């Protein structure tokens, strides 16, 4: 299975330098994306999912961020070692990204057509006439009527859902092998969300593109993903096929997430389960499991050593001491040390 | 759009009328009259004849109405100190010269200002940025009438590169246009820098980058257009700056433009010239502001919608 992976990220570490010190936003993320597959990356705000996505395209600002470790291979090509110029040929052509808020992610003073066309002109050396034809096709494809007329319009003349459709058309216009969608439905209301998800499905059926869907919405995950990576504090804590994940979540954080979805079949007035506490400080990440301080099942060992990824059956992996037989045989440590470890997380 | 233009046109007329009225009464409140100078007193009868010829013997209110009436026929009247030359002739002669100078200065200011501001923004907090911004502060702080003599002293007299003064070839335009544009260059450069730095952090710049565009295309196609919008707004004010600045510069470089007639007109209490040039410049300025507003709508497509509602 591993050898036909289109995109492979291994042990990726990304740091930001700030006035307060170095923030380790991504700490050893690995992921695999196969052809035509949809991988969802879920997690709460600040867990590093967007940073992971931007690292893949090397879009992070050069002046304050750095990939400190790890590799990103696309089609066997190591992206972390490409020059900025070589990377420009990859961006938009092989890997394209769809941002959350099309209102701010599209240029307000440029005609929509111009913004759609410049990518194909750049990457596929099309003439303006050909590029315009392609842009019209793409607008039609994403369901925008009167594409010829719409090309000459500006951002403010479109509704929120249409803007996101344009954003998608723009990302897909060069037929990239990998599409990264960074919370593409978060800024939209629910009915439009459903339409946009349908559009993603249709896009995948026709182009066979692989999709990385970044979201914090488990509903989106359930409706579109083939596989899910759950991220917490800059690490992937659990990875599984979507059905397996919802049916058989193994990491306490994943379970916490699933339990905190409001459900209509609960009795009225029942309290919504939430995960207590807050994510750890990434200026000084805890030395053990990052979730230990909030975990209802935390053991001594959790505060002391980071858990390894454990392979369960099939493609289900989880990074949790509860799944690791060695947890029982770990050398006993003084309880004082455990306390200092968890205290430093608060 | 047509309705908007009509509305703007009417309000332009009202503005112009207010300027005419205020200038007229202010001007007449300056002590002295066109005929009492040089110590060579003309005889009382001559003065009396002159006064009645220019309607200066009538009550101020009547003079004002008479002026408005001739203004409606675009007749700015004869000059008092250069009779029989009319103010219209003076404008015919002087304006093309002033226009060349002003246009050269504005074009230079836009080109150099945007270029300087862009370089400074791209090298933000680098040495080039600091040098450019120090130059800009100096440019804003030092008035053109200080820069002009310095330019004459060094460029023209000491190094002999360009003519000292007067008008004729393109060489005569360089120094005065530069002196006139230093302030606007500095203002535009600072504004462009500030806007561009802000625009570069916008989400759509990241989108442009994610499409694999080259930095040059990102700056030129995506960033600059948004960054120069406020510069366009400023152009109206800068135009006023350049126009009034040109009075002084024309005087310093002995350029036979409108500014020279205007300054001489005030010195001579040449009522017709003062009024004529003021009205002309005001009309020009109001018209330019109008053009700027229209241009703004072309650069920023979001503006047009608001007009429909207005």
XYZ file of C-alpha atoms in Angstrom:
656
model
C 0.000 0.000 0.000
C 2.841 2.326 0.869
C 4.535 2.171 -2.492
C 1.650 3.658 -4.445
C 1.389 6.640 -2.141
C 1.252 9.867 -4.144
C 2.234 12.090 -1.271
C 4.223 10.932 1.716
C 5.038 13.088 4.700
C 7.470 11.605 7.199
C 8.225 12.868 10.668
C 7.599 16.503 9.731
C 8.652 19.120 12.280
C 7.794 22.787 11.762
C 8.762 25.624 14.073
C 7.898 29.299 14.179
C 10.186 31.815 15.747
C 8.263 34.468 17.663
C 9.129 37.116 20.202
C 8.142 34.689 22.929
C 10.473 31.988 21.652
C 10.199 29.039 19.312
C 6.748 27.513 18.775
C 6.888 23.881 17.730
C 3.663 23.856 15.765
C 4.113 20.517 14.016
C 6.006 17.804 15.868
C 6.616 14.682 13.860
C 3.622 14.395 11.554
C 3.586 11.527 9.083
C 0.879 10.968 6.533
C 0.284 9.096 3.333
C -2.035 10.060 0.549
C -2.925 7.619 -2.201
C -4.187 8.371 -5.660
C -7.833 9.399 -5.757
C -8.139 9.174 -2.006
C -9.628 11.699 0.405
C -7.709 12.095 3.600
C -9.287 14.199 6.318
C -7.135 15.893 8.892
C -9.181 16.801 11.967
C -8.288 18.536 15.146
C -9.055 21.645 17.127
C -7.720 25.121 16.357
C -3.967 25.363 16.720
C -3.293 21.636 16.452
C -1.099 22.167 13.406
C -3.358 20.952 10.630
C -3.150 24.114 8.515
C 0.576 24.409 9.151
C 1.010 20.839 7.913
C -0.950 21.677 4.763
C 1.014 24.844 4.095
C 4.300 23.045 4.723
C 3.464 20.542 2.012
C 3.234 23.442 -0.450
C 6.084 25.273 1.277
C 3.792 28.281 1.668
C 4.824 29.242 5.181
C 6.532 32.624 5.532
C 10.267 32.166 5.147
C 11.240 34.813 7.643
C 9.759 33.216 10.747
C 9.063 29.560 10.051
C 11.208 26.567 9.323
C 10.810 22.896 8.487
C 13.302 21.641 11.053
C 13.076 17.956 10.276
C 11.335 15.415 8.132
C 10.605 14.778 4.502
C 7.761 15.487 2.093
C 7.763 13.334 -1.018
C 5.447 13.954 -3.928
C 5.594 11.276 -6.641
C 8.900 10.215 -5.155
C 10.300 13.754 -5.389
C 11.607 15.313 -2.192
C 9.854 18.686 -1.894
C 11.767 19.974 1.122
C 14.936 20.107 -0.939
C 13.517 21.939 -3.952
C 14.535 25.534 -4.549
C 11.857 28.212 -4.300
C 11.901 28.447 -8.092
C 11.387 24.701 -8.566
C 8.684 24.830 -5.924
C 6.811 27.443 -7.966
C 6.411 24.870 -10.736
C 4.842 22.459 -8.250
C 2.467 24.968 -6.665
C -0.841 25.214 -8.443
C 0.237 22.662 -11.029
C 0.846 19.429 -9.052
C -0.524 20.467 -5.691
C -3.138 23.184 -5.250
C -4.808 24.597 -2.170
C -8.296 25.880 -1.435
C -8.489 28.339 1.415
C -11.172 28.768 4.002
C -12.463 32.225 3.252
C -12.762 32.941 -0.459
C -13.799 36.507 0.361
C -10.288 37.348 1.518
C -8.415 34.689 -0.457
C -9.430 36.144 -3.821
C -8.170 39.468 -5.058
C -10.932 42.092 -4.792
C -9.718 44.330 -7.603
C -8.906 41.716 -10.245
C -11.496 40.222 -12.546
C -12.410 36.665 -11.627
C -11.426 35.470 -15.110
C -7.964 36.938 -14.796
C -7.422 35.137 -11.500
C -8.642 31.860 -12.949
C -6.568 32.133 -16.096
C -3.210 33.165 -14.719
C -2.527 29.717 -13.263
C -3.028 27.795 -16.525
C -1.187 30.423 -18.498
C 1.734 30.073 -16.119
C 1.839 26.280 -15.860
C 0.464 24.993 -19.143
C 1.666 27.791 -21.398
C -1.802 28.273 -22.842
C -2.644 31.313 -24.935
C -5.109 33.756 -23.421
C -7.882 32.499 -25.696
C -7.282 28.890 -24.685
C -6.975 29.855 -21.045
C -10.264 31.747 -21.220
C -11.934 28.707 -22.742
C -10.556 26.598 -19.931
C -11.759 29.114 -17.333
C -15.266 29.055 -18.821
C -15.278 25.251 -18.646
C -14.157 25.314 -15.037
C -16.823 27.827 -14.016
C -19.424 25.702 -15.750
C -18.059 22.646 -13.993
C -18.365 24.188 -10.529
C -21.913 25.247 -11.361
C -21.714 28.940 -12.129
C -24.125 30.093 -14.783
C -23.257 32.592 -17.536
C -19.544 31.866 -17.184
C -18.593 34.157 -20.082
C -20.175 37.119 -18.344
C -19.028 36.082 -14.890
C -15.376 36.021 -15.960
C -15.449 39.772 -16.303
C -16.926 40.332 -12.860
C -15.311 40.989 -9.543
C -15.395 39.252 -6.215
C -18.022 41.477 -4.614
C -20.531 40.492 -7.290
C -20.660 36.872 -6.073
C -22.337 35.256 -3.094
C -20.355 33.381 -0.447
C -21.074 29.945 -1.899
C -20.209 31.089 -5.416
C -16.950 32.578 -4.181
C -15.973 29.227 -2.729
C -16.926 27.572 -6.035
C -14.635 30.004 -7.851
C -11.877 29.239 -5.369
C -12.314 25.535 -6.131
C -12.374 26.149 -9.888
C -9.188 28.169 -9.542
C -7.398 25.433 -7.611
C -8.567 22.688 -9.969
C -7.948 24.497 -13.258
C -4.479 22.983 -13.808
C -5.786 19.488 -12.876
C -3.437 19.080 -9.905
C -2.824 15.551 -8.602
C -3.306 16.714 -5.035
C -5.866 19.209 -3.799
C -5.578 20.518 -0.284
C -8.740 22.071 1.110
C -8.150 24.070 4.264
C -11.506 24.281 6.055
C -13.304 24.964 2.764
C -16.771 24.897 4.275
C -16.182 26.596 7.610
C -17.135 30.070 6.426
C -20.347 28.877 4.755
C -23.795 28.172 6.101
C -24.955 24.586 6.356
C -26.954 24.239 3.132
C -24.131 25.738 1.103
C -21.668 23.470 2.918
C -23.522 20.424 1.622
C -23.417 21.766 -1.937
C -19.702 22.447 -1.714
C -19.034 18.943 -0.379
C -21.036 17.533 -3.300
C -18.870 19.598 -5.602
C -15.726 18.110 -4.065
C -17.091 14.615 -4.625
C -17.938 15.362 -8.229
C -14.532 16.945 -8.774
C -12.808 13.857 -7.437
C -14.902 11.524 -9.566
C -14.030 13.381 -12.738
C -10.401 14.316 -12.093
C -9.209 11.422 -9.880
C -7.390 14.001 -7.787
C -6.349 13.120 -4.259
C -7.822 15.375 -1.628
C -6.598 16.432 1.766
C -9.561 17.862 3.636
C -8.595 19.876 6.656
C -11.480 20.477 8.994
C -12.593 20.536 12.579
C -16.075 19.429 11.579
C -16.594 15.702 12.092
C -19.747 15.904 9.979
C -17.630 16.934 7.001
C -15.220 14.102 7.770
C -17.999 11.511 7.865
C -19.498 12.682 4.602
C -16.407 12.928 2.437
C -13.298 11.218 3.835
C -11.854 7.802 3.032
C -9.298 8.006 5.787
C -8.885 10.271 8.792
C -5.866 11.592 10.642
C -6.688 13.028 14.038
C -4.193 15.671 15.100
C -3.493 16.973 18.563
C -0.801 19.446 19.620
C 1.169 19.127 16.407
C 1.060 15.332 16.176
C -1.100 12.706 14.513
C -2.611 10.758 17.400
C -4.827 8.400 15.446
C -5.203 7.400 11.829
C -7.880 5.098 10.473
C -10.327 4.527 7.628
C -13.339 6.729 8.235
C -15.810 3.978 9.150
C -13.323 2.342 11.475
C -12.605 5.630 13.191
C -16.242 6.422 13.907
C -17.072 2.841 14.888
C -13.981 2.043 16.878
C -12.113 5.151 18.054
C -9.094 4.143 20.119
C -7.346 7.296 21.202
C -8.961 8.990 24.211
C -8.784 12.307 22.359
C -10.666 10.913 19.356
C -13.275 9.480 21.694
C -13.515 12.827 23.422
C -14.100 14.537 20.088
C -16.814 12.076 19.095
C -18.497 12.359 22.482
C -18.620 16.115 22.261
C -20.806 16.098 19.125
C -24.307 17.273 20.108
C -26.848 14.553 19.385
C -30.585 14.727 18.938
C -31.200 11.314 20.544
C -29.907 12.439 23.910
C -32.444 13.276 26.609
C -33.436 16.940 26.772
C -31.295 19.034 29.049
C -28.507 16.465 29.071
C -25.116 18.054 29.431
C -22.861 18.065 26.387
C -19.675 16.120 26.995
C -16.616 18.266 26.515
C -12.933 17.505 26.850
C -11.755 19.234 30.027
C -8.670 21.441 30.012
C -6.824 23.135 27.187
C -4.165 21.985 24.708
C -0.563 22.168 25.909
C 1.733 25.113 25.448
C 3.711 24.512 22.270
C 6.520 26.819 23.364
C 7.462 23.987 25.751
C 5.635 20.830 24.710
C 5.254 18.166 27.410
C 7.855 15.427 27.263
C 5.313 12.620 27.488
C 2.022 12.260 25.645
C 0.670 15.732 24.832
C -2.851 14.688 25.769
C -1.914 13.150 29.122
C -2.944 16.189 31.172
C -6.505 16.042 29.804
C -6.770 12.298 29.431
C -9.196 10.441 31.708
C -7.095 7.273 31.425
C -3.656 8.766 31.914
C -1.077 6.521 33.481
C 2.273 7.332 35.002
C 4.109 6.440 31.848
C 1.996 8.855 29.765
C 3.528 11.867 31.457
C 7.045 10.590 31.012
C 7.490 9.204 27.542
C 5.821 10.039 24.235
C 3.834 7.055 22.990
C 4.846 5.336 19.759
C 2.400 4.818 16.951
C 0.876 1.386 17.365
C -0.570 -0.459 14.423
C -3.924 -2.046 15.208
C -5.706 -4.188 12.661
C -5.603 -3.049 9.046
C -4.791 0.592 8.542
C -5.719 1.730 12.002
C -2.819 3.242 13.919
C -2.912 5.063 17.215
C -0.306 6.771 19.341
C -1.409 5.894 22.873
C 0.190 4.019 25.768
C -3.130 2.272 26.395
C -2.493 0.284 23.218
C 1.109 -0.451 23.975
C 1.978 -3.649 25.817
C 5.268 -2.145 26.955
C 3.393 0.352 29.134
C 3.151 -2.323 31.819
C 6.851 -3.034 31.821
C 8.087 0.547 31.761
C 10.592 1.186 34.533
C 8.693 2.567 37.540
C 9.279 6.264 38.078
C 8.728 8.455 41.101
C 5.241 10.004 41.242
C 6.883 13.386 41.892
C 8.232 13.398 38.344
C 4.845 12.607 36.904
C 3.341 15.519 38.738
C 5.943 18.001 37.529
C 5.428 16.753 34.013
C 1.703 17.321 34.114
C 2.029 20.582 36.053
C 4.194 22.058 33.324
C 1.391 21.454 30.861
C -1.195 23.530 32.645
C -23.463 56.777 -13.906
C -24.911 59.626 -15.982
C -26.941 60.723 -13.006
C -23.853 60.659 -10.832
C -21.929 62.807 -13.302
C -24.779 65.334 -13.500
C -24.981 65.552 -9.724
C -21.241 65.992 -9.428
C -21.301 68.646 -12.149
C -23.925 70.712 -10.321
C -22.059 70.512 -7.039
C -18.905 71.521 -8.889
C -20.665 74.667 -10.085
C -21.782 75.533 -6.562
C -18.248 75.015 -5.255
C -16.865 77.245 -7.948
C -19.411 79.965 -7.199
C -18.471 79.883 -3.512
C -14.795 80.207 -4.384
C -15.499 83.139 -6.715
C -17.538 84.925 -4.057
C -15.048 84.445 -1.226
C -12.064 85.369 -3.403
C -13.832 88.451 -4.751
C -14.560 89.952 -1.349
C -11.256 88.895 0.196
C -9.380 90.450 -2.678
C -11.192 93.749 -2.340
C -10.428 93.795 1.375
C -6.677 93.940 0.635
C -5.616 97.551 1.221
C -4.577 99.549 -1.801
C -5.859 99.778 -5.333
C -4.376 98.990 -8.744
C -3.534 102.652 -9.375
C -1.604 103.783 -6.303
C 2.003 102.729 -6.683
C 5.468 103.670 -7.918
C 5.148 107.112 -6.348
C 4.291 108.460 -9.802
C 0.832 109.751 -8.998
C -1.475 109.914 -11.973
C -3.744 112.910 -12.039
C -7.047 112.585 -10.208
C -8.976 112.813 -13.467
C -7.003 109.969 -15.022
C -7.529 107.768 -11.985
C -11.212 108.629 -12.037
C -11.440 107.618 -15.713
C -9.612 104.388 -15.080
C -11.813 103.576 -12.087
C -14.973 104.021 -14.099
C -13.515 102.047 -17.035
C -12.985 99.020 -14.799
C -16.268 99.653 -12.922
C -14.225 100.177 -9.742
C -16.228 103.314 -8.879
C -19.439 101.343 -8.477
C -20.533 99.797 -5.163
C -18.856 96.442 -4.390
C -22.118 94.503 -4.729
C -22.651 95.843 -8.243
C -19.051 95.064 -9.187
C -19.588 91.528 -7.935
C -22.726 91.037 -10.019
C -21.030 92.492 -13.080
C -18.133 90.066 -12.584
C -20.469 87.090 -12.280
C -22.230 88.204 -15.445
C -19.025 88.352 -17.491
C -17.919 85.060 -15.976
C -21.013 83.383 -17.399
C -19.727 84.238 -20.867
C -16.254 82.950 -19.945
C -14.953 86.507 -20.209
C -12.388 87.095 -17.493
C -11.955 90.728 -18.478
C -8.909 92.827 -19.378
C -5.852 92.967 -17.151
C -5.495 96.253 -15.323
C -1.709 96.399 -15.261
C -1.149 94.971 -18.735
C -4.004 96.578 -20.650
C -5.075 95.725 -23.363
C -3.993 92.105 -22.717
C -6.988 90.188 -21.423
C -6.834 87.584 -18.686
C -8.076 85.017 -21.212
C -5.013 85.740 -23.356
C -2.746 85.401 -20.333
C -4.215 81.992 -19.603
C -3.855 81.015 -23.257
C -0.192 81.908 -23.100
C 0.700 80.857 -19.581
C -1.316 77.742 -19.056
C 0.356 75.473 -21.649
C 3.685 76.222 -20.005
C 2.372 75.602 -16.485
C 0.595 72.503 -17.684
C 3.786 71.028 -19.111
C 5.619 71.744 -15.900
C 2.820 70.416 -13.679
C 2.236 67.313 -15.768
C 5.955 66.523 -15.809
C 6.094 66.949 -12.041
C 3.019 64.811 -11.368
C 4.144 62.024 -13.707
C 7.580 62.059 -12.140
C 6.039 62.006 -8.669
C 3.795 59.042 -9.479
C 6.511 57.002 -11.190
C 9.314 57.725 -8.751
C 7.061 57.686 -5.678
C 5.494 54.306 -6.420
C 8.842 52.801 -7.425
C 10.558 54.076 -4.293
C 7.711 52.989 -2.029
C 7.595 49.524 -3.617
C 11.317 48.935 -3.215
C 11.153 50.127 0.382
C 8.218 47.845 1.155
C 9.849 44.791 -0.403
C 13.051 45.410 1.537
C 11.102 46.273 4.664
C 13.389 47.197 7.585
C 16.415 46.694 5.374
C 19.013 49.325 4.644
C 17.344 50.369 1.362
C 14.070 50.873 3.198
C 15.688 53.106 5.811
C 17.527 55.188 3.222
C 14.360 55.610 1.140
C 12.274 56.619 4.134
C 14.854 59.087 5.463
C 14.950 60.647 1.995
C 11.157 60.745 2.023
C 11.013 62.560 5.355
C 13.539 65.088 4.061
C 11.497 65.457 0.885
C 8.354 66.204 2.846
C 10.052 68.524 5.319
C 12.105 70.651 2.939
C 9.968 73.030 0.874
C 10.452 73.265 -2.872
C 11.682 76.855 -2.668
C 14.686 75.590 -0.706
C 15.336 72.690 -3.027
C 15.060 74.818 -6.178
C 17.960 77.243 -5.440
C 20.119 74.312 -4.319
C 19.427 72.522 -7.584
C 20.266 75.670 -9.516
C 23.461 76.199 -7.579
C 24.837 72.693 -8.002
C 23.296 71.067 -11.052
C 23.069 74.177 -13.203
C 25.820 76.545 -12.064
C 28.550 74.339 -10.597
C 28.247 71.279 -12.802
C 26.662 73.024 -15.755
C 24.460 70.052 -16.593
C 21.196 71.854 -17.178
C 20.089 75.426 -17.868
C 19.774 77.720 -14.852
C 16.349 79.097 -15.657
C 13.895 80.146 -18.358
C 11.878 77.956 -20.676
C 12.157 76.377 -24.115
C 13.635 72.901 -24.502
C 13.025 69.754 -22.432
C 16.238 70.554 -20.588
C 14.496 73.548 -19.070
C 11.761 71.309 -17.667
C 13.971 68.937 -15.694
C 15.060 71.042 -12.743
C 11.781 72.850 -12.007
C 9.761 69.653 -12.480
C 12.067 67.813 -10.109
C 11.978 70.593 -7.510
C 8.202 70.627 -7.746
C 7.858 66.854 -7.422
C 10.161 66.192 -4.475
C 7.383 66.653 -1.913
C 4.810 64.561 -3.809
C 7.419 61.837 -4.507
C 8.073 61.577 -0.799
C 4.377 61.532 0.106
C 3.530 58.911 -2.517
C 6.541 56.783 -1.575
C 5.562 56.679 2.093
C 1.940 55.927 1.331
C 2.811 53.225 -1.212
C 5.221 51.599 1.213
C 2.698 51.502 4.047
C -0.089 50.163 1.841
C 2.059 47.608 0.097
C 3.351 46.209 3.377
C -0.234 45.748 4.460
C -1.370 44.278 1.139
C 1.493 41.766 1.147
C 0.077 40.165 4.292
C -3.391 39.755 2.779
C -4.796 36.289 2.173
C -5.051 36.805 -1.574
C -1.293 37.218 -1.762
C -0.907 33.743 -0.274
C -3.416 32.499 -2.847
C -1.354 34.081 -5.608
C 1.739 32.385 -4.221
C -0.094 29.048 -4.004
C -0.752 29.287 -7.735
C 2.980 29.238 -8.409
C 3.163 32.824 -9.636
C 6.521 34.533 -9.756
C 7.231 37.254 -7.190
C 7.272 39.846 -9.971
C 3.798 38.925 -11.154
C 2.524 38.726 -7.593
C 3.706 42.259 -6.894
C 2.685 43.854 -10.172
C -0.642 42.126 -10.821
C -1.885 41.338 -7.340
C -0.317 43.711 -4.863
C 0.371 47.062 -6.489
C -3.110 47.668 -7.786
C -4.529 47.343 -4.299
C -1.667 49.272 -2.786
C -1.974 52.312 -5.070
C -5.699 52.840 -4.475
C -5.101 55.292 -1.617
C -2.433 56.960 -3.746
C -5.091 57.714 -6.355
C -7.216 59.315 -3.642
C -4.260 61.412 -2.662
C -3.676 62.565 -6.232
C -6.382 65.215 -5.993
C -4.688 66.820 -3.042
C -1.250 66.429 -4.600
C -2.488 68.168 -7.704
C -3.398 71.189 -5.599
C 0.019 70.965 -4.029
C 1.786 70.927 -7.368
C -0.370 73.741 -8.784
C 0.256 76.099 -5.886
C 3.884 74.994 -5.663
C 4.338 75.883 -9.279
C 3.668 79.585 -8.519
C 6.850 79.696 -6.473
C 8.866 77.447 -8.756
C 7.878 79.409 -11.857
C 8.990 82.575 -10.127
C 12.356 81.030 -9.123
C 13.086 79.576 -12.553
C 11.621 82.578 -14.406
C 9.173 80.389 -16.273
C 6.512 82.305 -18.224
C 3.599 80.284 -16.859
C 0.375 81.038 -15.041
C 2.073 81.244 -11.677
C 4.115 84.214 -12.715
C 0.987 86.100 -13.864
C -0.766 85.216 -10.617
C 2.024 86.409 -8.319
C 2.501 89.580 -10.370
C -1.261 90.085 -10.322
C -1.360 90.076 -6.529
C 1.619 92.425 -6.271
C -0.053 94.860 -8.663
C -3.536 94.501 -7.128
C -4.550 93.499 -10.628
C -8.064 92.477 -9.639
C -8.966 90.944 -12.970
C -5.833 88.782 -13.076
C -6.240 87.622 -9.461
C -9.859 86.697 -10.030
C -9.223 85.161 -13.432
C -6.357 82.941 -12.401
C -8.104 81.879 -9.185
C -11.279 80.958 -11.005
C -9.319 79.122 -13.652
C -7.203 77.162 -11.192
C -10.189 76.377 -8.992
C -12.165 75.081 -11.950
C -9.166 73.026 -13.017
C -8.671 71.561 -9.571
C -12.324 70.730 -9.068
C -12.362 69.089 -12.456
C -9.233 67.058 -11.679
C -10.761 65.837 -8.409
C -13.757 64.728 -10.400
C -11.487 62.839 -12.821
C -9.707 61.207 -9.880
C -13.040 59.975 -8.542
C -13.941 58.492 -11.893
C -10.529 56.839 -12.255
C -10.893 55.438 -8.763
C -14.000 53.627 -9.874
C -12.050 51.963 -12.659
C -9.222 50.799 -10.427
C -11.464 49.626 -7.599
C -14.536 47.958 -9.075
C -16.240 47.895 -5.677
C -16.741 51.658 -5.780
C -19.254 51.652 -8.634
C -21.931 49.842 -6.670
C -21.969 52.470 -3.966
C -22.665 55.151 -6.510
C -25.884 53.559 -7.622
C -27.182 53.842 -4.098
C -25.943 57.379 -3.675
